[in-house]
Amino acid sequence: MAHIISEECIKCGACQGECPVDAISEGEDQFEIDSDTCIDCGACAAVCPVDAISEE
Ligand code: SF4
């Protein structure tokens, strides 16, 4: 299991600094979560201003 970022992402970057395992990176159209690295803590989802992050 991992968290995922939907296409609603506005690329604000708020989530990236919150991830304790550095699983979030900036993709071409939106930020992305590496599912192999994500430990499902939910820290990123809590700070997303447009609620684009959810559990897979
Ligand atoms: Fe990182 Fe936690 Fe979000 Fe997974 S759920 S991407 S570990 S902040």
CSV table of C-alpha atoms and ligand atoms in Angstrom, one decimal:
chain,number,residue,atom,x,y,z
A,1,MET,CA,0.0,0.0,0.0
A,2,ALA,CA,1.0,3.6,-0.6
A,3,HIS,CA,-0.5,7.0,-0.9
A,4,ILE,CA,-1.1,8.4,-4.3
A,5,ILE,CA,-1.4,11.9,-5.8
A,6,SER,CA,-4.3,12.6,-8.2
A,7,GLU,CA,-4.4,14.8,-11.2
A,8,GLU,CA,-5.9,17.5,-9.0
A,9,CYS,CA,-2.3,18.3,-7.9
A,10,ILE,CA,-1.5,22.0,-8.5
A,11,LYS,CA,2.2,21.4,-8.0
A,12,CYS,CA,2.4,23.6,-4.9
A,13,GLY,CA,5.1,21.5,-3.4
A,14,ALA,CA,3.7,21.5,0.1
A,15,CYS,CA,3.8,17.7,0.5
A,16,GLN,CA,7.3,17.1,-0.5
A,17,GLY,CA,8.9,18.6,2.6
A,18,GLU,CA,6.6,16.7,4.8
A,19,CYS,CA,7.5,13.2,3.7
A,20,PRO,CA,9.9,11.5,6.3
A,21,VAL,CA,11.2,9.0,3.8
A,22,ASP,CA,11.6,11.4,0.8
A,23,ALA,CA,9.2,9.4,-1.4
A,24,ILE,CA,7.8,12.5,-3.2
A,25,SER,CA,9.3,14.0,-6.3
A,26,GLU,CA,8.2,16.5,-8.9
A,27,GLY,CA,6.9,14.9,-12.1
A,28,GLU,CA,6.1,16.6,-15.3
A,29,ASP,CA,2.5,17.6,-14.6
A,30,GLN,CA,2.2,16.9,-10.9
A,31,PHE,CA,4.1,15.6,-7.9
A,32,GLU,CA,4.5,11.8,-7.6
A,33,ILE,CA,4.9,9.3,-4.8
A,34,ASP,CA,7.3,6.4,-5.1
A,35,SER,CA,5.1,3.5,-3.9
A,36,ASP,CA,8.1,1.4,-3.0
A,37,THR,CA,9.4,4.0,-0.7
A,38,CYS,CA,6.2,5.3,0.9
A,39,ILE,CA,5.5,4.0,4.4
A,40,ASP,CA,1.9,5.2,4.3
A,41,CYS,CA,2.2,7.7,7.2
A,42,GLY,CA,-0.2,10.2,5.8
A,43,ALA,CA,1.9,13.3,6.5
A,44,CYS,CA,1.6,14.5,3.0
A,45,ALA,CA,-2.2,14.1,2.7
A,46,ALA,CA,-2.6,16.3,5.8
A,47,VAL,CA,-0.9,19.4,4.2
A,48,CYS,CA,-2.3,19.2,0.6
A,49,PRO,CA,-4.4,22.3,0.0
A,50,VAL,CA,-6.5,20.7,-2.7
A,51,ASP,CA,-6.9,17.2,-1.2
A,52,ALA,CA,-5.2,15.5,-4.0
A,53,ILE,CA,-3.5,12.9,-1.9
A,54,SER,CA,-5.3,9.7,-0.9
A,55,GLU,CA,-4.6,6.1,0.1
A,56,GLU,CA,-4.3,3.8,-2.8
B,1,SF4,FE1,5.7,10.1,2.4
B,1,SF4,FE2,4.0,9.5,4.3
B,1,SF4,FE3,3.1,10.6,2.1
B,1,SF4,FE4,4.0,8.1,2.0
B,1,SF4,S1,2.2,8.9,3.2
B,1,SF4,S2,4.5,9.8,0.5
B,1,SF4,S3,5.7,8.2,3.5
B,1,SF4,S4,4.5,11.6,3.6
